[in-house]
XYZ file of C-alpha atoms in Angstrom:
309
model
C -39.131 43.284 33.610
C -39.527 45.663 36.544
C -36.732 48.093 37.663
C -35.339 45.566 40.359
C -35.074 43.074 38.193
C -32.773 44.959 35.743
C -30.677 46.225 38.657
C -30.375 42.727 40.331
C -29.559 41.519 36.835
C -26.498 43.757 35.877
C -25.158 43.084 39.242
C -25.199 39.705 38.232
C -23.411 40.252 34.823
C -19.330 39.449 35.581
C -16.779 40.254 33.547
C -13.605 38.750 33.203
C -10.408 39.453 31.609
C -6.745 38.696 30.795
C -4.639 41.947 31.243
C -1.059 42.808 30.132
C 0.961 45.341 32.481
C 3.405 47.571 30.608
C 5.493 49.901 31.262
C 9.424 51.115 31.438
C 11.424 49.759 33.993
C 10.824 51.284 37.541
C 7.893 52.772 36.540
C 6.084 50.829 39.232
C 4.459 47.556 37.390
C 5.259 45.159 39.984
C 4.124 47.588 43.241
C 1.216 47.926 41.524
C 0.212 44.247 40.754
C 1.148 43.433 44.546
C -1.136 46.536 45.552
C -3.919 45.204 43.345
C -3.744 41.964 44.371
C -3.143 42.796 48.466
C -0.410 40.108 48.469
C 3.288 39.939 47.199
C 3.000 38.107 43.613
C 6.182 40.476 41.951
C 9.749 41.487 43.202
C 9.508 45.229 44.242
C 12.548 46.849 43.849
C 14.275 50.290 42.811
C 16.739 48.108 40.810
C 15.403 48.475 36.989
C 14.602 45.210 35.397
C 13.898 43.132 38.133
C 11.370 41.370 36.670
C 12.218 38.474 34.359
C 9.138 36.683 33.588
C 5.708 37.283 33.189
C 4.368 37.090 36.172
C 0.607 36.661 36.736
C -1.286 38.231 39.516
C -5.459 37.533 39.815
C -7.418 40.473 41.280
C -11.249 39.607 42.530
C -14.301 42.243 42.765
C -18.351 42.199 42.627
C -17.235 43.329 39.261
C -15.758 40.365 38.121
C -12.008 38.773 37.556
C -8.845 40.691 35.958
C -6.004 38.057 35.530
C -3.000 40.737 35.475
C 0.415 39.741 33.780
C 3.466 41.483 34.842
C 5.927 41.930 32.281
C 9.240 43.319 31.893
C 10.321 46.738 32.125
C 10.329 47.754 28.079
C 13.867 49.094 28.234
C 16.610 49.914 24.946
C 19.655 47.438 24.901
C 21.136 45.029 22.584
C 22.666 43.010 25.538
C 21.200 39.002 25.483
C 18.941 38.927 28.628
C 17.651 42.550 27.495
C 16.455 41.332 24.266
C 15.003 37.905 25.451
C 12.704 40.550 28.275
C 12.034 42.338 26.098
C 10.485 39.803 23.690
C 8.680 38.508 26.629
C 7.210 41.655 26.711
C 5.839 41.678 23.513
C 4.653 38.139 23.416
C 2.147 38.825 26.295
C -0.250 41.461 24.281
C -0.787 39.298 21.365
C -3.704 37.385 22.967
C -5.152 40.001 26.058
C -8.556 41.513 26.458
C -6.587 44.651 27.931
C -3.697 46.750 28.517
C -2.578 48.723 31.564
C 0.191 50.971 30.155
C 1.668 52.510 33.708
C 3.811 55.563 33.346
C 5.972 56.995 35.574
C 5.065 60.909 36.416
C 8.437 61.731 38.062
C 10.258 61.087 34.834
C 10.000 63.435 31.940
C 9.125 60.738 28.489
C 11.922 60.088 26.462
C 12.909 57.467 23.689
C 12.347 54.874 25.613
C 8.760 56.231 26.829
C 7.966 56.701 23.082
C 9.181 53.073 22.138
C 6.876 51.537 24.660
C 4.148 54.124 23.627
C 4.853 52.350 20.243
C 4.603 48.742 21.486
C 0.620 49.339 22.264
C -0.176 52.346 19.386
C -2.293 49.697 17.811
C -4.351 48.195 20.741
C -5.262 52.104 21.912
C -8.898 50.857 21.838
C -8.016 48.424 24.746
C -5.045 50.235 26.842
C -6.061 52.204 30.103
C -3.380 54.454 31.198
C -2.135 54.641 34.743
C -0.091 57.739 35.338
C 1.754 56.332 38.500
C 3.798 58.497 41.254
C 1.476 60.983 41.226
C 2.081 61.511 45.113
C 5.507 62.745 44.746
C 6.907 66.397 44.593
C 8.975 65.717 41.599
C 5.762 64.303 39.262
C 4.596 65.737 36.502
C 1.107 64.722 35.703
C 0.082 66.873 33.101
C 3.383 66.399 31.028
C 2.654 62.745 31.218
C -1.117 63.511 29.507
C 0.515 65.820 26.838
C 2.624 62.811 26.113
C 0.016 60.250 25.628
C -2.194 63.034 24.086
C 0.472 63.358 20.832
C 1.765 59.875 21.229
C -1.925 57.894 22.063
C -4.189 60.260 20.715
C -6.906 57.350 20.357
C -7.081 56.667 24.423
C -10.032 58.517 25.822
C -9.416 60.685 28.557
C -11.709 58.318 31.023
C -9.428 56.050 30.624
C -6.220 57.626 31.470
C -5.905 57.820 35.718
C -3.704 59.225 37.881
C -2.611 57.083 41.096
C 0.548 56.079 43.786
C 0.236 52.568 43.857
C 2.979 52.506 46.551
C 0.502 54.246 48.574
C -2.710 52.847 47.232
C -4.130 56.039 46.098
C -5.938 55.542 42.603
C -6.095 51.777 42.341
C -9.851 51.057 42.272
C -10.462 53.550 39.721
C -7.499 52.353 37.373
C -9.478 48.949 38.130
C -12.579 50.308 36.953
C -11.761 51.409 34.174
C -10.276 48.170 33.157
C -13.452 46.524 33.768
C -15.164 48.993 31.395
C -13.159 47.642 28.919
C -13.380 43.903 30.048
C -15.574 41.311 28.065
C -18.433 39.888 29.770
C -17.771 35.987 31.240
C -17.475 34.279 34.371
C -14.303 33.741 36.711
C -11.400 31.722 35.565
C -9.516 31.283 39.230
C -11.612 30.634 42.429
C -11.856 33.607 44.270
C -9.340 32.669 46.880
C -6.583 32.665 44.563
C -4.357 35.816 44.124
C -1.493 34.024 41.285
C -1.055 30.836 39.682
C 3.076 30.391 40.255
C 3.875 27.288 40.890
C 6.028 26.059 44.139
C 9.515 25.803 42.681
C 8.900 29.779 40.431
C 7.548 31.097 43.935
C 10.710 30.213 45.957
C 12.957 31.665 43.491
C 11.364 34.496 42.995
C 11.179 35.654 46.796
C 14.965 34.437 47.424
C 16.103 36.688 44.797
C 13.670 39.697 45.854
C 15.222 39.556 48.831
C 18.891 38.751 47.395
C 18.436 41.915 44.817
C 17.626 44.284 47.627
C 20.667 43.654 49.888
C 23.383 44.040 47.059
C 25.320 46.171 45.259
C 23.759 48.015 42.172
C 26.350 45.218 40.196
C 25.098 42.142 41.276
C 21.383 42.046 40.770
C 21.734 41.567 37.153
C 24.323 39.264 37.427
C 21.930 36.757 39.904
C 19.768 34.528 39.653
C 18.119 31.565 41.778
C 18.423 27.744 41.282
C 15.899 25.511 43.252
C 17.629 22.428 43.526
C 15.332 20.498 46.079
C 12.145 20.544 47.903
C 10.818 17.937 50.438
C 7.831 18.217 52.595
C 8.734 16.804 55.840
C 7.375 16.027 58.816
C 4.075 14.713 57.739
C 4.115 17.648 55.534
C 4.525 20.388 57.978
C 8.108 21.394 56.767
C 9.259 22.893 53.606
C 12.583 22.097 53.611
C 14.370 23.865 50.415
C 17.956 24.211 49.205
C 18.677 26.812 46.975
C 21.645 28.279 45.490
C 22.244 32.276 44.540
C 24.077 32.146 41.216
C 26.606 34.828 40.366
C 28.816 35.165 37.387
C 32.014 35.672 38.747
C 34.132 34.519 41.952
C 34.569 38.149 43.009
C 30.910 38.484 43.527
C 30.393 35.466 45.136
C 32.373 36.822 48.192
C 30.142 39.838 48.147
C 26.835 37.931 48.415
C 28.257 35.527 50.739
C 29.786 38.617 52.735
C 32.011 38.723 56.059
C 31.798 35.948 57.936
C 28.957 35.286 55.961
C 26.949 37.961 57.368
C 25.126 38.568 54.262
C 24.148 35.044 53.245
C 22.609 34.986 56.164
C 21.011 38.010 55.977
C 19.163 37.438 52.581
C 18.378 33.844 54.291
C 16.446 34.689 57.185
C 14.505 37.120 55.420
C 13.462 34.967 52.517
C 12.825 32.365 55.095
C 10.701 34.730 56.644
C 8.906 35.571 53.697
C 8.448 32.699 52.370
C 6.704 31.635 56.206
C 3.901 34.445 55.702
C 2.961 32.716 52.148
C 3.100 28.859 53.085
C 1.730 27.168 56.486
C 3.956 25.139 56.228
C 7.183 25.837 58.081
C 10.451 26.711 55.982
C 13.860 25.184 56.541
C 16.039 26.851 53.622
C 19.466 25.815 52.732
C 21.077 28.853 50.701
C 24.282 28.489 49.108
C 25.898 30.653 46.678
C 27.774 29.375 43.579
C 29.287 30.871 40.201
C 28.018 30.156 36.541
C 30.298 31.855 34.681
C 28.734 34.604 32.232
C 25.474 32.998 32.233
C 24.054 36.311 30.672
C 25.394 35.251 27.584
C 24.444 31.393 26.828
C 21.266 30.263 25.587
C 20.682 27.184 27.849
C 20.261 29.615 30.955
C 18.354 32.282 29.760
C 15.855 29.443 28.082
C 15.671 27.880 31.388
C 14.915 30.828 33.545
C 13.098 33.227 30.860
C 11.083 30.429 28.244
C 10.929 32.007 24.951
C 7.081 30.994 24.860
């Protein structure tokens, strides 16, 4: 085989694999799956915790496919809805080629930093490390590498990277080194798709990104979105949806809906606008706001909106 042929060969060899995003809460999982994937797949917030599910985002290269789950901010709290995130957490690395372990650099590592250090101290031999914020005044970048140095001693240092990915500053590498870790096999997803959420998951998802990041630090945590219809109208060139913002008590319902129901409104056209750059279709939303009382604490909701599989 001549030289040529080798190179036109390994250009030819893809590699594709499933890949587990973890992290603390805020530490920037979510900006960096949107980053990743050019589109907006996760909520994006400075609230902690605002993702709920695992949410899959599908990145495409010459290298090959990386299928990226988002999970749950790893976080310490023996409240319901903490412990059900964070077993979704741990249910997604029992079955993935690879980990991305993202770290926040403005934050000096504490308990909770050591706990999700923990979570992955077995599957070193598959984790990259993405020390994230990088960009800022306040980081600490070599801190963060002590850290994983005493707590991940296993992780080589090619595979530990140092990136903004709200400024898209490190991303390719910290994909590169993911594929160096990836098993050899052909795409999954065509190459035009970026996530896999279905219609109904995709709605909610952007109503309450939008919801979370017009309210008070209190209500974000207390939310959450009901899809109660969709029709495609007009020979399927309307989405019309109704949709309901659920609080937990009657005192926050008069904050989302605020004066003169400025705010309802406000969180509407800006989901509806949202939602219009993702679908060609064109939205009609209904959005309503309604109270199920401590639905934190009951079983029925939480296994609705976060499945325990």
């Amino acid at each position: 085989m001549t030289e040529n042929q080798e190179l036109k060969e390994s250009k030819e060899i893809l590699k594709t694999a499933l890949v587990a995003i973890i992290g603390r809460p805020s530490a920037g999982k979510s900006t960096f799956l949107n980053t990743a994937c050019q589109e907006p797949v996760s909520i994006v917030s400075p609230i902690p915790q605002t993702t709920r599910n695992a949410i899959k985002g599908i990145v495409n290269t010459s290298f090959g496919q990386l299928i990226f789950i988002d999970t749950p901010g790893y976080h310490e709290s023996e409240k319901k809805l903490n412990l059900r995130l964070k077993s979704v957490t741990e249910n997604q690395i029992s079955d993935i080629d690879g980990i991305l372990y993202v770290i926040d650099s403005s934050r000096i590592p504490g308990q909770e930093e050591v706990n999700t250090a923990n979570l992955i101290k077995k599957l070193q031999a598959k984790t990259v490390v993405a020390i994230n914020k990088t960009d800022l005044p306040s980081s600490k970048s070599q801190v963060i590498r002590k850290f994983i140095s005493e707590n991940l001693p296993d992780i080589p240092e090619e595979r530990i990277f140092e990136m903004s990915a709200e400024k898209d500053i490190g991303i390719n590498e910290v994909l590169k080194g993911l594929y160096s870790i990836a098993p050899e096999g052909q795409p999954i997803y065509d190459e035009e798709i970026y996530t896999d959420q279905d219609l109904t998951f995709r709605i909610q998802e952007v109503i309450r990104g939008e919801a979370i990041n017009r309210l008070s630090d209190e209500i974000p945590h207390a939310l959450y979105v009901e899809v109660a219809d969709v029709e495609h109208r007009n020979e399927g060139k309307k989405l019309w949806i109704r949709a309901f913002l659920c609080v937990e008590r009657d005192s926050q319902k008069g904050i989302v809906i605020g004066k003169g129901a400025s705010k309802i409104k406000e969180i509407r056209m800006a989901a509806m606008k949202k939602l219009n750059e993702i679908y060609i279709q064109k939205i009609d939303l209904d959005l309503q706001v309604k109270v199920d009382k401590n639905w934190r604490q009951r079983d029925y909701t939480l296994n609705h909106l976060i499945p325990k599989d």
